[in-house]
Short mmCIF file of C-alpha atoms in Angstrom, two decimals:
data_model
loop_
_atom_site.label_atom_id
_atom_site.label_comp_id
_atom_site.label_asym_id
_atom_site.label_seq_id
_atom_site.Cartn_x
_atom_site.Cartn_y
_atom_site.Cartn_z
CA MET A 1 -11.49 10.28 -0.95
CA ILE A 2 -13.15 8.80 -4.03
CA GLY A 3 -14.14 5.23 -4.75
CA VAL A 4 -16.96 2.78 -5.41
CA ARG A 5 -18.50 0.20 -3.13
CA ASP A 6 -20.42 -2.88 -4.31
CA PHE A 7 -20.76 -1.17 -7.68
CA SER A 8 -22.32 -2.95 -10.66
CA ILE A 9 -23.33 -1.64 -14.04
CA GLU A 10 -24.65 -3.02 -17.32
CA LEU A 11 -23.82 -1.34 -20.62
CA GLY A 12 -25.32 -2.53 -23.88
CA GLY A 13 -26.99 -5.41 -22.09
CA ARG A 14 -23.70 -6.71 -20.68
CA ARG A 15 -22.61 -6.66 -17.03
CA VAL A 16 -19.39 -4.69 -17.28
CA LEU A 17 -18.66 -4.32 -13.57
CA ASP A 18 -20.02 -6.77 -11.02
CA HIS A 19 -20.08 -5.82 -7.31
CA VAL A 20 -16.75 -3.99 -7.37
CA ASP A 21 -15.19 -2.34 -4.32
CA PHE A 22 -12.32 0.00 -5.04
CA SER A 23 -10.84 3.13 -3.46
CA PRO A 24 -7.54 4.63 -4.60
CA LEU A 25 -5.24 6.12 -1.99
CA PRO A 26 -3.46 9.48 -1.90
CA GLY A 27 0.26 9.35 -2.28
CA ARG A 28 0.14 6.22 -4.40
CA LEU A 29 0.12 5.48 -8.12
CA THR A 30 -2.46 2.76 -8.76
CA ALA A 31 -2.45 0.89 -12.08
CA LEU A 32 -5.56 -0.86 -13.40
CA ALA A 33 -4.68 -3.78 -15.69
CA GLY A 34 -6.52 -6.55 -17.45
CA PRO A 35 -7.60 -7.74 -20.90
CA ASN A 36 -9.85 -5.79 -23.23
CA GLY A 37 -13.40 -5.69 -21.92
CA ALA A 38 -12.36 -6.41 -18.32
CA GLY A 39 -13.96 -3.18 -17.05
CA LYS A 40 -10.90 -0.99 -16.49
CA SER A 41 -12.10 2.08 -18.37
CA THR A 42 -15.58 1.66 -16.93
CA LEU A 43 -14.19 1.64 -13.40
CA LEU A 44 -12.25 4.82 -14.14
CA LYS A 45 -15.43 6.47 -15.44
CA ALA A 46 -17.26 5.39 -12.30
CA LEU A 47 -14.60 7.08 -10.18
CA CYS A 48 -14.99 10.36 -12.06
CA GLY A 49 -18.77 10.25 -11.78
CA ILE A 50 -19.86 10.04 -15.42
CA LEU A 51 -21.81 6.79 -15.05
CA PRO A 52 -25.32 6.29 -13.63
CA GLY A 53 -25.33 5.63 -9.91
CA THR A 54 -22.04 7.42 -9.22
CA GLY A 55 -21.55 10.74 -7.48
CA LYS A 56 -20.05 13.67 -9.34
CA PRO A 57 -16.78 14.78 -7.72
CA ASP A 58 -15.60 18.38 -7.71
CA PRO A 59 -13.94 18.97 -11.13
CA ARG A 60 -11.40 21.22 -9.43
CA ARG A 61 -10.27 18.21 -7.37
CA VAL A 62 -10.60 15.37 -9.86
CA ALA A 63 -9.27 15.44 -13.44
CA TYR A 64 -10.04 12.71 -15.96
CA LEU A 65 -8.27 11.89 -19.21
CA ALA A 66 -10.28 9.58 -21.44
CA GLN A 67 -8.69 6.96 -23.65
CA GLY A 68 -7.76 8.49 -26.99
CA ALA A 69 -8.86 11.96 -25.86
CA ARG A 70 -8.28 14.68 -28.45
CA ALA A 71 -9.16 18.34 -28.77
CA ALA A 72 -10.96 20.37 -31.40
CA TRP A 73 -9.33 20.85 -34.79
CA GLY A 74 -7.16 23.93 -35.00
CA MET A 75 -6.57 24.49 -31.27
CA THR A 76 -3.02 25.10 -30.12
CA VAL A 77 -1.32 23.11 -27.40
CA GLU A 78 -1.44 26.13 -25.08
CA GLU A 79 -5.18 26.58 -25.72
CA ILE A 80 -5.72 22.93 -24.81
CA ALA A 81 -3.79 23.39 -21.57
CA PHE A 82 -5.94 26.42 -20.71
CA LEU A 83 -9.00 24.15 -20.89
CA GLY A 84 -7.75 22.73 -17.61
CA ARG A 85 -8.53 26.03 -15.94
CA ILE A 86 -12.25 25.93 -16.82
CA PRO A 87 -13.26 24.25 -13.53
CA HIS A 88 -11.59 27.13 -11.68
CA GLY A 89 -13.21 29.80 -13.85
CA ASP A 90 -9.95 31.57 -14.64
CA ARG A 91 -7.16 31.76 -17.18
CA ALA A 92 -4.26 31.81 -14.73
CA PRO A 93 -1.07 31.61 -16.81
CA GLU A 94 1.23 30.19 -14.12
CA PRO A 95 -0.49 26.77 -13.75
CA VAL A 96 -0.65 26.44 -17.52
CA ALA A 97 3.04 27.22 -17.96
CA ARG A 98 3.91 24.66 -15.27
CA ALA A 99 1.64 22.07 -16.89
CA LEU A 100 3.20 22.57 -20.32
CA ALA A 101 6.64 22.12 -18.81
CA LEU A 102 5.63 19.02 -16.84
CA ALA A 103 4.17 17.39 -19.94
CA GLY A 104 7.24 18.33 -21.98
CA VAL A 105 5.35 20.42 -24.55
CA SER A 106 6.43 23.98 -23.72
CA THR A 107 8.17 24.27 -27.08
CA LEU A 108 4.96 23.16 -28.81
CA ALA A 109 2.71 25.69 -27.05
CA GLY A 110 1.89 27.59 -30.24
CA GLN A 111 1.52 24.51 -32.47
CA ARG A 112 -1.88 23.37 -33.73
CA ILE A 113 -3.02 20.04 -32.36
CA ASP A 114 -3.93 18.67 -35.79
CA ARG A 115 -0.33 19.06 -36.94
CA LEU A 116 1.24 17.02 -34.16
CA SER A 117 2.10 13.35 -33.83
CA GLY A 118 -0.06 11.03 -31.75
CA GLY A 119 2.44 11.07 -28.91
CA GLU A 120 2.63 14.86 -28.90
CA VAL A 121 -1.16 15.06 -28.81
CA ARG A 122 -1.16 12.74 -25.80
CA ARG A 123 1.29 14.99 -23.98
CA ALA A 124 -0.81 18.04 -24.81
CA MET A 125 -3.87 16.38 -23.28
CA LEU A 126 -1.82 15.54 -20.19
CA ALA A 127 -0.90 19.23 -19.93
CA ARG A 128 -4.62 20.01 -19.75
CA VAL A 129 -4.96 17.62 -16.80
CA PHE A 130 -1.97 19.10 -14.95
CA ALA A 131 -3.21 22.65 -15.56
CA THR A 132 -6.27 21.86 -13.44
CA GLU A 133 -3.92 21.20 -10.49
CA PRO A 134 -6.18 18.38 -9.26
CA GLU A 135 -5.84 16.32 -6.10
CA VAL A 136 -6.90 13.20 -8.04
CA LEU A 137 -5.75 12.25 -11.56
CA LEU A 138 -7.67 9.52 -13.43
CA LEU A 139 -5.89 8.63 -16.66
CA ASP A 140 -6.96 6.05 -19.23
CA GLU A 141 -3.94 4.75 -21.17
CA PRO A 142 -1.82 7.89 -20.68
CA THR A 143 1.14 6.29 -22.45
CA ALA A 144 -0.75 5.26 -25.59
CA ASP A 145 0.97 6.40 -28.81
CA LEU A 146 4.19 7.16 -26.93
CA ASP A 147 7.56 5.59 -27.69
CA PRO A 148 9.24 3.71 -24.81
CA LYS A 149 11.38 6.67 -23.71
CA ALA A 150 8.40 9.03 -23.64
CA ALA A 151 6.23 6.44 -21.88
CA PHE A 152 8.85 5.98 -19.17
CA SER A 153 9.10 9.76 -18.80
CA ILE A 154 5.34 10.16 -18.36
CA MET A 155 5.09 7.30 -15.87
CA ARG A 156 8.01 8.69 -13.88
CA LEU A 157 6.23 12.05 -13.79
CA LEU A 158 3.02 10.41 -12.60
CA GLY A 159 4.94 8.52 -9.95
CA GLU A 160 6.46 11.77 -8.72
CA THR A 161 3.00 13.36 -8.74
CA ALA A 162 1.68 10.58 -6.53
CA ALA A 163 4.71 10.75 -4.24
CA ALA A 164 3.92 14.45 -3.70
CA GLY A 165 0.64 13.39 -2.09
CA ARG A 166 -1.84 13.27 -4.95
CA THR A 167 -4.00 10.30 -5.91
CA VAL A 168 -3.10 8.88 -9.33
CA VAL A 169 -4.97 6.06 -11.08
CA VAL A 170 -3.93 4.89 -14.54
CA VAL A 171 -5.28 2.24 -16.89
CA LEU A 172 -2.35 0.38 -18.44
CA HIS A 173 -1.93 -2.50 -20.86
CA ALA A 174 1.86 -2.35 -20.52
CA ILE A 175 2.47 -4.46 -17.42
CA GLU A 176 6.16 -3.58 -17.46
CA LEU A 177 5.24 0.05 -16.79
CA ALA A 178 3.06 -0.97 -13.85
CA LEU A 179 5.87 -3.10 -12.42
CA ARG A 180 8.36 -0.27 -12.71
CA TYR A 181 6.29 2.71 -11.59
CA ALA A 182 3.08 1.71 -9.82
CA ASP A 183 2.73 1.35 -6.06
CA ARG A 184 -0.40 -0.78 -6.43
CA LEU A 185 -1.64 -3.05 -9.21
CA VAL A 186 -5.34 -3.86 -9.47
CA VAL A 187 -6.16 -6.64 -11.93
CA LEU A 188 -9.62 -6.80 -13.47
CA ASP A 189 -11.11 -9.67 -15.43
CA ARG A 190 -14.71 -10.25 -16.54
CA GLY A 191 -15.98 -7.25 -14.62
CA GLY A 192 -14.43 -8.09 -11.26
CA ILE A 193 -11.23 -7.42 -9.36
CA THR A 194 -9.17 -10.61 -9.29
CA ALA A 195 -6.04 -9.27 -7.60
CA ASP A 196 -5.03 -6.14 -5.72
CA GLY A 197 -1.67 -5.43 -4.16
CA ALA A 198 2.02 -4.82 -4.74
CA PRO A 199 2.72 -4.99 -8.50
CA LEU A 200 5.36 -7.73 -8.44
CA ALA A 201 3.21 -9.93 -6.20
CA MET A 202 0.24 -9.42 -8.54
CA LEU A 203 2.19 -10.35 -11.69
CA PRO A 204 0.99 -14.00 -11.83
CA ALA A 205 -2.63 -12.88 -11.56
CA ALA A 206 -2.11 -10.23 -14.23
CA ALA A 207 -0.49 -12.79 -16.54
CA ALA A 208 -3.37 -15.21 -15.99
CA ALA A 209 -5.92 -12.49 -16.79
CA PHE A 210 -4.16 -11.88 -20.10
CA GLY A 211 -3.99 -15.63 -20.80
CA LEU A 212 -0.23 -15.77 -20.35
CA GLY A 213 2.10 -18.01 -18.44
CA PHE A 214 5.87 -18.03 -17.87
CA GLY A 215 8.27 -20.50 -19.39
CA GLN A 216 11.54 -21.80 -17.99
CA ASP A 217 13.26 -18.90 -19.71
CA GLY A 218 11.25 -16.50 -17.52
CA LEU A 219 9.52 -14.98 -20.54
CA PRO A 220 5.73 -14.81 -20.91
CA HIS A 221 4.03 -17.18 -23.34
CA LEU A 222 0.50 -18.06 -24.37
CA LEU A 223 -1.31 -20.60 -22.25
CA PRO A 224 -2.85 -23.53 -24.14
CA ASP A 225 -6.57 -23.18 -24.92
#
């Protein structure tokens, strides 16, 4: 199990996380939501052990996809997927083929990454994560640059991955995706966790963190300053 307990960190002279306790659970898809600067990405980095004061998990067990992650110019999609095998010290083709299929980029295996759309690049980077065959997946905005159909497809895949017994944590700005696919919604604001529970029950707290309310029409709207 991974997690942080009473974890605080300052970056650039600002307290980004303040006495945070958080442990994701296997078999569940956990979504981290909140406004920009709330500490979501920092919490994800703490879980994968790349911040001071955090332990380094086994890279064969824990795979991390950074926000906006890209690969070197000129690499093919298949070569990117093979990067996921580095922690295992092999170039096993079967996990890579499965990962390409899961991410929906098998037909793009021979294409260069710098000639693909933003959404296709995102799927290629997801293939790298799946090729590692990790027990824990930590993904920062995995649906960024994807159209709604592709975003739904990726979130459904991640939900199925969690249901198979793996631990999946995603940073999301799209609350509708969390409501549809997450088992647990953790809301962060100003470096702390303000709500943690079933997504639908956490919706009011998530809306408040984003400065939104709900009108009589049931649609979100800006709260007055």
